[in-house]
Amino acid sequence: MSLTMTKLEIGALQALCAIQDQGGVSRAAAALALSQSAVSHKIKRLEDVLGCALLDRRTGRPRFTQEGEKLLGYARRILALQDEALHALSTEPLSGRIRLGVTEDMTSSGVSRVLGRFTRLYPAISVQISVAQSRVIADRLDRGELDAGVFQVFADERRPDDVTLFEDSLNWVKSPELALDMDRPIPLLAFDDDCFYRDWALHRAPQPGAGFRLVMECASIAGMTSAIRAGLGVSLLNGRHVEPGFDVLTGHVPPPPNLACIVRTGPKARNATIMALIRIVADEPGWHADKSLGKAVDLVKGRNRRGTAAP
């Protein structure tokens, strides 16, 4: 079929974006209230119309082909324009208040820009923002104290209704100037008691031979990265905050789980106002940039052996 005659179905574009947002076809189907076969059929029909594969269905390969990644960018723009058109022509503009929880790192990673766009589109909706740790936001959502939250979870602990903004690595990091003796407890820099990184490292992960020695607690990312640069100890950081000068540790430390940054709604908060905010947040293309940095270092008893590539 000639591309000049091709029409891109909105439902198929929504399915394509949902596969990326939710982390797979089955999760996308649950989020769209469709069967998995229905979502697969929408994508297959889109591939037939365009004459190219959009998903790489081979095991162990990236989820999207190069053409699929390209179409995703257009799809998000098309869906965003549709939302703006519907909003502009609506005789009943959305209004109300949203109680939104965000983590500290997300306030500097595009949330402010996204909320600015949302406010311009929906001036009658007020957004009240609370900045807190991921675990605190999740607990407040479950208690109904927040309507929506943008925060991190371990990738395998996502819920079916969560919208995935991006996935990230969790890394053990240190300064190159810090020499570690694996016969002694590893000096640990940790976030406060509400941090799920800390809980995993101290209570859920296999402990290294001599264990950890807690040398500092700090609630802020800026304070943590400063302490790492100073060589005070080893810490866990997500890939977006690993600086080029940091060593990423492998060997003799438990491999951390992968992370996902998600949007989650409260148990009774999935109304038109909340869903409008989720669409704006999910349509932000900057979430998907991989910013992982650092050099891999294999820890060998009594000394460091440098690797050549980050994990």
mmCIF file of C-alpha atoms in Angstrom:
data_model
loop_
_atom_site.group_PDB
_atom_site.id
_atom_site.type_symbol
_atom_site.label_atom_id
_atom_site.label_comp_id
_atom_site.label_asym_id
_atom_site.label_seq_id
_atom_site.Cartn_x
_atom_site.Cartn_y
_atom_site.Cartn_z
ATOM 1 C CA MET A 1 0.000 0.000 0.000
ATOM 2 C CA SER A 2 1.279 3.458 -0.862
ATOM 3 C CA LEU A 3 2.244 5.478 2.200
ATOM 4 C CA THR A 4 0.329 8.423 0.752
ATOM 5 C CA MET A 5 -2.857 6.385 1.275
ATOM 6 C CA THR A 6 -1.906 4.992 4.691
ATOM 7 C CA LYS A 7 -3.869 5.982 7.783
ATOM 8 C CA LEU A 8 -2.420 5.477 11.243
ATOM 9 C CA GLU A 9 -5.115 4.265 13.628
ATOM 10 C CA ILE A 10 -5.164 6.060 16.960
ATOM 11 C CA GLY A 11 -5.897 2.810 18.802
ATOM 12 C CA ALA A 12 -2.856 1.123 17.278
ATOM 13 C CA LEU A 13 -0.616 4.071 18.178
ATOM 14 C CA GLN A 14 -1.963 3.952 21.745
ATOM 15 C CA ALA A 15 -1.146 0.241 21.893
ATOM 16 C CA LEU A 16 2.390 0.868 20.622
ATOM 17 C CA CYS A 17 3.030 3.531 23.266
ATOM 18 C CA ALA A 18 1.462 1.369 25.976
ATOM 19 C CA ILE A 19 3.895 -1.466 25.184
ATOM 20 C CA GLN A 20 6.784 0.874 25.933
ATOM 21 C CA ASP A 21 5.121 2.566 28.902
ATOM 22 C CA GLN A 22 4.063 -0.696 30.539
ATOM 23 C CA GLY A 23 7.126 -2.762 29.658
ATOM 24 C CA GLY A 24 5.549 -5.397 27.412
ATOM 25 C CA VAL A 25 2.509 -6.552 25.467
ATOM 26 C CA SER A 26 0.764 -8.313 28.359
ATOM 27 C CA ARG A 27 1.117 -5.296 30.675
ATOM 28 C CA ALA A 28 -0.046 -2.995 27.879
ATOM 29 C CA ALA A 29 -3.117 -5.144 27.353
ATOM 30 C CA ALA A 30 -4.005 -4.952 31.053
ATOM 31 C CA ALA A 31 -3.549 -1.162 31.093
ATOM 32 C CA LEU A 32 -5.731 -0.737 27.983
ATOM 33 C CA ALA A 33 -8.368 -3.209 29.242
ATOM 34 C CA LEU A 34 -7.812 -5.361 26.143
ATOM 35 C CA SER A 35 -6.775 -8.954 25.581
ATOM 36 C CA GLN A 36 -3.140 -9.638 24.749
ATOM 37 C CA SER A 37 -4.180 -10.970 21.335
ATOM 38 C CA ALA A 38 -6.081 -7.739 20.623
ATOM 39 C CA VAL A 39 -2.986 -5.629 21.317
ATOM 40 C CA SER A 40 -0.821 -7.951 19.215
ATOM 41 C CA HIS A 41 -3.366 -7.721 16.373
ATOM 42 C CA LYS A 42 -3.296 -3.908 16.481
ATOM 43 C CA ILE A 43 0.506 -3.908 16.197
ATOM 44 C CA LYS A 44 0.508 -6.550 13.435
ATOM 45 C CA ARG A 45 -2.061 -4.537 11.457
ATOM 46 C CA LEU A 46 0.083 -1.411 11.881
ATOM 47 C CA GLU A 47 3.146 -3.345 10.670
ATOM 48 C CA ASP A 48 1.213 -4.608 7.632
ATOM 49 C CA VAL A 49 0.088 -1.080 6.753
ATOM 50 C CA LEU A 50 3.579 0.374 7.071
ATOM 51 C CA GLY A 51 5.361 -2.606 5.532
ATOM 52 C CA CYS A 52 7.951 -2.964 8.297
ATOM 53 C CA ALA A 53 8.423 -4.694 11.650
ATOM 54 C CA LEU A 54 7.905 -2.502 14.713
ATOM 55 C CA LEU A 55 8.614 -5.055 17.453
ATOM 56 C CA ASP A 56 11.635 -7.356 17.579
ATOM 57 C CA ARG A 57 10.110 -10.614 18.753
ATOM 58 C CA ARG A 58 13.387 -12.527 19.133
ATOM 59 C CA THR A 59 14.307 -13.496 22.701
ATOM 60 C CA GLY A 60 16.979 -11.311 24.249
ATOM 61 C CA ARG A 61 16.644 -8.549 21.656
ATOM 62 C CA PRO A 62 15.532 -4.924 22.248
ATOM 63 C CA ARG A 63 11.740 -4.652 22.370
ATOM 64 C CA PHE A 64 11.442 -2.230 19.422
ATOM 65 C CA THR A 65 13.072 -2.236 16.006
ATOM 66 C CA GLN A 66 14.694 0.919 14.664
ATOM 67 C CA GLU A 67 11.488 1.639 12.743
ATOM 68 C CA GLY A 68 9.433 1.022 15.880
ATOM 69 C CA GLU A 69 11.511 3.503 17.874
ATOM 70 C CA LYS A 70 11.072 6.086 15.119
ATOM 71 C CA LEU A 71 7.299 5.583 14.987
ATOM 72 C CA LEU A 72 7.061 5.872 18.801
ATOM 73 C CA GLY A 73 8.234 9.477 18.606
ATOM 74 C CA TYR A 74 5.608 10.330 15.996
ATOM 75 C CA ALA A 75 2.926 8.361 17.869
ATOM 76 C CA ARG A 76 3.429 10.329 21.076
ATOM 77 C CA ARG A 77 3.248 13.616 19.194
ATOM 78 C CA ILE A 78 0.076 12.527 17.384
ATOM 79 C CA LEU A 79 -1.595 11.389 20.621
ATOM 80 C CA ALA A 80 -0.537 14.575 22.406
ATOM 81 C CA LEU A 81 -2.029 16.705 19.603
ATOM 82 C CA GLN A 82 -5.238 14.671 19.771
ATOM 83 C CA ASP A 83 -5.470 15.332 23.516
ATOM 84 C CA GLU A 84 -4.877 19.055 22.979
ATOM 85 C CA ALA A 85 -7.529 19.181 20.238
ATOM 86 C CA LEU A 86 -10.085 17.352 22.367
ATOM 87 C CA HIS A 87 -9.315 19.637 25.288
ATOM 88 C CA ALA A 88 -9.555 22.805 23.185
ATOM 89 C CA LEU A 89 -12.929 21.791 21.742
ATOM 90 C CA SER A 90 -14.380 20.315 24.928
ATOM 91 C CA THR A 91 -17.488 22.050 26.255
ATOM 92 C CA GLU A 92 -16.760 20.701 29.750
ATOM 93 C CA PRO A 93 -13.120 21.505 30.585
ATOM 94 C CA LEU A 94 -11.506 19.387 33.264
ATOM 95 C CA SER A 95 -11.149 20.910 36.702
ATOM 96 C CA GLY A 96 -10.265 19.889 40.239
ATOM 97 C CA ARG A 97 -7.215 19.209 42.375
ATOM 98 C CA ILE A 98 -4.509 16.556 42.100
ATOM 99 C CA ARG A 99 -2.313 15.563 45.025
ATOM 100 C CA LEU A 100 0.915 14.427 43.368
ATOM 101 C CA GLY A 101 3.911 12.792 45.019
ATOM 102 C CA VAL A 102 7.334 12.953 43.324
ATOM 103 C CA THR A 103 10.850 11.991 44.368
ATOM 104 C CA GLU A 104 13.652 14.513 44.720
ATOM 105 C CA ASP A 105 15.522 13.280 41.656
ATOM 106 C CA MET A 106 12.405 13.537 39.480
ATOM 107 C CA THR A 107 11.934 17.217 40.364
ATOM 108 C CA SER A 108 15.185 17.877 38.477
ATOM 109 C CA SER A 109 14.557 15.333 35.691
ATOM 110 C CA GLY A 110 11.698 16.882 33.759
ATOM 111 C CA VAL A 111 8.730 16.821 36.159
ATOM 112 C CA SER A 112 8.687 20.621 36.428
ATOM 113 C CA ARG A 113 8.636 20.994 32.635
ATOM 114 C CA VAL A 114 5.866 18.404 32.305
ATOM 115 C CA LEU A 115 3.738 20.025 35.013
ATOM 116 C CA GLY A 116 4.196 23.399 33.338
ATOM 117 C CA ARG A 117 2.767 21.980 30.126
ATOM 118 C CA PHE A 118 -0.086 20.321 32.040
ATOM 119 C CA THR A 119 -0.993 23.605 33.756
ATOM 120 C CA ARG A 120 -1.121 25.425 30.419
ATOM 121 C CA LEU A 121 -3.397 22.756 28.947
ATOM 122 C CA TYR A 122 -5.622 22.440 32.020
ATOM 123 C CA PRO A 123 -5.602 25.778 33.871
ATOM 124 C CA ALA A 124 -8.652 24.788 35.950
ATOM 125 C CA ILE A 125 -6.796 21.858 37.539
ATOM 126 C CA SER A 126 -4.552 22.656 40.512
ATOM 127 C CA VAL A 127 -1.659 20.322 41.306
ATOM 128 C CA GLN A 128 -0.361 20.064 44.875
ATOM 129 C CA ILE A 129 3.121 18.493 44.881
ATOM 130 C CA SER A 130 4.718 16.560 47.749
ATOM 131 C CA VAL A 131 8.410 15.602 47.475
ATOM 132 C CA ALA A 132 9.310 12.410 49.340
ATOM 133 C CA GLN A 133 11.121 9.069 49.094
ATOM 134 C CA SER A 134 9.660 6.420 46.778
ATOM 135 C CA ARG A 135 8.524 4.161 49.617
ATOM 136 C CA VAL A 136 6.764 7.055 51.364
ATOM 137 C CA ILE A 137 4.927 7.989 48.161
ATOM 138 C CA ALA A 138 3.827 4.375 47.598
ATOM 139 C CA ASP A 139 2.511 4.089 51.166
ATOM 140 C CA ARG A 140 0.630 7.395 50.929
ATOM 141 C CA LEU A 141 -0.957 6.299 47.648
ATOM 142 C CA ASP A 142 -2.166 3.069 49.238
ATOM 143 C CA ARG A 143 -3.664 5.053 52.132
ATOM 144 C CA GLY A 144 -5.460 7.424 49.744
ATOM 145 C CA GLU A 145 -3.427 10.467 50.856
ATOM 146 C CA LEU A 146 -2.146 11.063 47.300
ATOM 147 C CA ASP A 147 -3.907 10.791 43.948
ATOM 148 C CA ALA A 148 -0.835 9.959 41.858
ATOM 149 C CA GLY A 149 2.899 9.485 42.300
ATOM 150 C CA VAL A 150 6.028 9.534 40.131
ATOM 151 C CA PHE A 151 8.660 7.380 41.804
ATOM 152 C CA GLN A 152 10.914 4.318 41.562
ATOM 153 C CA VAL A 153 10.336 0.645 42.300
ATOM 154 C CA PHE A 154 12.291 -2.500 41.597
ATOM 155 C CA ALA A 155 11.368 -3.495 38.041
ATOM 156 C CA ASP A 156 9.949 -6.871 39.092
ATOM 157 C CA GLU A 157 7.679 -5.241 41.702
ATOM 158 C CA ARG A 158 5.612 -3.153 39.294
ATOM 159 C CA ARG A 159 1.837 -3.449 39.457
ATOM 160 C CA PRO A 160 -0.354 -4.101 36.403
ATOM 161 C CA ASP A 161 -1.773 -0.545 36.405
ATOM 162 C CA ASP A 162 1.613 1.195 36.778
ATOM 163 C CA VAL A 163 2.763 3.270 33.798
ATOM 164 C CA THR A 164 6.496 2.798 33.210
ATOM 165 C CA LEU A 165 8.337 5.991 32.240
ATOM 166 C CA PHE A 166 11.731 4.311 31.901
ATOM 167 C CA GLU A 167 13.825 1.481 33.289
ATOM 168 C CA ASP A 168 17.201 2.048 34.909
ATOM 169 C CA SER A 169 20.061 0.187 36.531
ATOM 170 C CA LEU A 170 20.949 0.229 40.228
ATOM 171 C CA ASN A 171 24.693 0.357 40.825
ATOM 172 C CA TRP A 172 27.261 0.030 43.583
ATOM 173 C CA VAL A 173 29.549 3.055 43.157
ATOM 174 C CA LYS A 174 32.606 4.584 44.800
ATOM 175 C CA SER A 175 35.357 7.098 44.138
ATOM 176 C CA PRO A 176 38.449 5.758 42.314
ATOM 177 C CA GLU A 177 40.447 7.142 45.258
ATOM 178 C CA LEU A 178 38.755 4.813 47.750
ATOM 179 C CA ALA A 179 40.707 1.563 48.189
ATOM 180 C CA LEU A 180 38.664 -1.319 49.585
ATOM 181 C CA ASP A 181 39.928 -4.232 51.650
ATOM 182 C CA MET A 182 37.382 -7.011 51.224
ATOM 183 C CA ASP A 183 38.578 -8.657 54.456
ATOM 184 C CA ARG A 184 36.997 -5.734 56.322
ATOM 185 C CA PRO A 185 33.414 -4.414 56.373
ATOM 186 C CA ILE A 186 32.674 -2.191 53.375
ATOM 187 C CA PRO A 187 32.043 1.456 54.402
ATOM 188 C CA LEU A 188 28.464 2.163 53.347
ATOM 189 C CA LEU A 189 26.861 5.493 52.471
ATOM 190 C CA ALA A 190 23.093 5.083 52.703
ATOM 191 C CA PHE A 191 19.987 7.129 52.260
ATOM 192 C CA ASP A 192 17.611 7.353 55.233
ATOM 193 C CA ASP A 193 15.377 4.621 56.691
ATOM 194 C CA ASP A 194 12.635 5.237 54.114
ATOM 195 C CA CYS A 195 14.901 4.352 51.164
ATOM 196 C CA PHE A 196 14.216 1.001 49.531
ATOM 197 C CA TYR A 197 17.801 0.861 48.184
ATOM 198 C CA ARG A 198 19.029 0.810 51.762
ATOM 199 C CA ASP A 199 16.482 -1.779 52.861
ATOM 200 C CA TRP A 200 17.535 -4.097 50.029
ATOM 201 C CA ALA A 201 21.269 -3.656 50.706
ATOM 202 C CA LEU A 202 21.099 -4.236 54.471
ATOM 203 C CA HIS A 203 18.214 -6.682 54.848
ATOM 204 C CA ARG A 204 17.366 -8.438 51.572
ATOM 205 C CA ALA A 205 20.586 -8.825 49.596
ATOM 206 C CA PRO A 206 23.297 -11.438 50.258
ATOM 207 C CA GLN A 207 25.915 -9.747 52.411
ATOM 208 C CA PRO A 208 29.552 -9.520 51.250
ATOM 209 C CA GLY A 209 32.122 -11.530 53.191
ATOM 210 C CA ALA A 210 32.777 -9.028 55.982
ATOM 211 C CA GLY A 211 29.446 -7.195 55.645
ATOM 212 C CA PHE A 212 28.867 -3.455 55.634
ATOM 213 C CA ARG A 213 29.791 -0.693 58.051
ATOM 214 C CA LEU A 214 27.341 2.222 57.929
ATOM 215 C CA VAL A 215 29.393 5.432 57.920
ATOM 216 C CA MET A 216 26.845 8.019 56.737
ATOM 217 C CA GLU A 217 23.101 8.515 56.294
ATOM 218 C CA CYS A 218 21.926 11.236 53.926
ATOM 219 C CA ALA A 219 18.463 11.941 52.504
ATOM 220 C CA SER A 220 19.586 14.047 49.523
ATOM 221 C CA ILE A 221 21.138 12.958 46.231
ATOM 222 C CA ALA A 222 23.425 16.004 46.153
ATOM 223 C CA GLY A 223 24.808 15.145 49.581
ATOM 224 C CA MET A 224 25.255 11.496 48.620
ATOM 225 C CA THR A 225 27.140 12.174 45.392
ATOM 226 C CA SER A 226 29.364 14.665 47.226
ATOM 227 C CA ALA A 227 30.230 12.031 49.845
ATOM 228 C CA ILE A 228 31.021 9.484 47.123
ATOM 229 C CA ARG A 229 33.321 11.931 45.340
ATOM 230 C CA ALA A 230 35.117 12.545 48.638
ATOM 231 C CA GLY A 231 35.820 8.815 48.985
ATOM 232 C CA LEU A 232 33.873 8.340 52.220
ATOM 233 C CA GLY A 233 32.395 5.009 51.193
ATOM 234 C CA VAL A 234 30.389 2.910 48.754
ATOM 235 C CA SER A 235 26.770 3.633 47.897
ATOM 236 C CA LEU A 236 23.890 2.521 45.664
ATOM 237 C CA LEU A 237 22.864 4.949 42.910
ATOM 238 C CA ASN A 238 20.545 4.647 39.945
ATOM 239 C CA GLY A 239 22.187 4.896 36.531
ATOM 240 C CA ARG A 240 20.950 8.437 35.892
ATOM 241 C CA HIS A 241 23.034 9.694 38.827
ATOM 242 C CA VAL A 242 26.265 7.767 38.262
ATOM 243 C CA GLU A 243 28.849 10.420 37.396
ATOM 244 C CA PRO A 244 31.618 9.860 34.811
ATOM 245 C CA GLY A 245 34.306 9.816 37.500
ATOM 246 C CA PHE A 246 32.679 7.117 39.626
ATOM 247 C CA ASP A 247 33.687 3.456 39.704
ATOM 248 C CA VAL A 248 30.794 1.013 39.185
ATOM 249 C CA LEU A 249 31.568 -2.069 41.279
ATOM 250 C CA THR A 250 31.125 -5.679 40.208
ATOM 251 C CA GLY A 251 32.211 -8.835 41.984
ATOM 252 C CA HIS A 252 32.138 -9.467 45.784
ATOM 253 C CA VAL A 253 29.055 -7.236 46.103
ATOM 254 C CA PRO A 254 25.502 -8.496 45.503
ATOM 255 C CA PRO A 255 24.239 -7.584 42.002
ATOM 256 C CA PRO A 256 21.429 -5.027 42.472
ATOM 257 C CA PRO A 257 17.984 -5.484 40.866
ATOM 258 C CA ASN A 258 16.923 -3.282 37.970
ATOM 259 C CA LEU A 259 14.737 -0.250 38.614
ATOM 260 C CA ALA A 260 11.678 1.239 36.943
ATOM 261 C CA CYS A 261 10.434 4.804 37.240
ATOM 262 C CA ILE A 262 6.654 4.666 37.216
ATOM 263 C CA VAL A 263 3.468 6.669 37.526
ATOM 264 C CA ARG A 264 1.028 5.064 39.964
ATOM 265 C CA THR A 265 -2.440 6.200 40.960
ATOM 266 C CA GLY A 266 -4.268 5.770 44.244
ATOM 267 C CA PRO A 267 -6.911 3.035 44.611
ATOM 268 C CA LYS A 268 -9.826 5.395 43.822
ATOM 269 C CA ALA A 269 -8.103 8.067 41.745
ATOM 270 C CA ARG A 270 -8.362 6.879 38.120
ATOM 271 C CA ASN A 271 -10.700 9.647 36.896
ATOM 272 C CA ALA A 272 -10.502 11.865 33.800
ATOM 273 C CA THR A 273 -8.457 14.528 35.602
ATOM 274 C CA ILE A 274 -5.828 12.053 36.821
ATOM 275 C CA MET A 275 -5.676 10.244 33.487
ATOM 276 C CA ALA A 276 -5.047 13.567 31.708
ATOM 277 C CA LEU A 277 -2.012 14.133 33.940
ATOM 278 C CA ILE A 278 -0.730 10.585 33.358
ATOM 279 C CA ARG A 279 -0.931 11.041 29.584
ATOM 280 C CA ILE A 280 1.078 14.267 29.743
ATOM 281 C CA VAL A 281 3.720 12.689 32.009
ATOM 282 C CA ALA A 282 3.988 9.528 29.903
ATOM 283 C CA ASP A 283 4.292 11.528 26.672
ATOM 284 C CA GLU A 284 7.476 13.271 27.841
ATOM 285 C CA PRO A 285 10.175 11.836 25.501
ATOM 286 C CA GLY A 286 13.090 12.712 27.796
ATOM 287 C CA TRP A 287 12.284 9.910 30.242
ATOM 288 C CA HIS A 288 13.641 7.266 27.906
ATOM 289 C CA ALA A 289 17.181 8.644 27.557
ATOM 290 C CA ASP A 290 19.859 6.317 28.982
ATOM 291 C CA LYS A 291 22.160 8.406 31.149
ATOM 292 C CA SER A 292 24.113 5.597 32.827
ATOM 293 C CA LEU A 293 27.787 6.490 33.195
ATOM 294 C CA GLY A 294 30.849 5.330 35.088
ATOM 295 C CA LYS A 295 33.610 2.750 34.739
ATOM 296 C CA ALA A 296 33.238 -0.860 35.841
ATOM 297 C CA VAL A 297 35.629 -2.090 38.520
ATOM 298 C CA ASP A 298 35.883 -5.754 39.496
ATOM 299 C CA LEU A 299 36.545 -6.016 43.228
ATOM 300 C CA VAL A 300 39.245 -8.551 43.994
ATOM 301 C CA LYS A 301 40.202 -9.403 47.551
ATOM 302 C CA GLY A 302 42.594 -6.798 48.838
ATOM 303 C CA ARG A 303 42.819 -4.698 45.653
ATOM 304 C CA ASN A 304 40.842 -3.215 42.719
ATOM 305 C CA ARG A 305 41.083 -4.545 39.176
ATOM 306 C CA ARG A 306 39.751 -2.113 36.574
ATOM 307 C CA GLY A 307 37.387 -3.228 33.863
ATOM 308 C CA THR A 308 36.824 -1.630 30.500
ATOM 309 C CA ALA A 309 33.094 -1.080 30.258
ATOM 310 C CA ALA A 310 30.206 -0.178 32.476
ATOM 311 C CA PRO A 311 27.608 -2.948 33.087
#
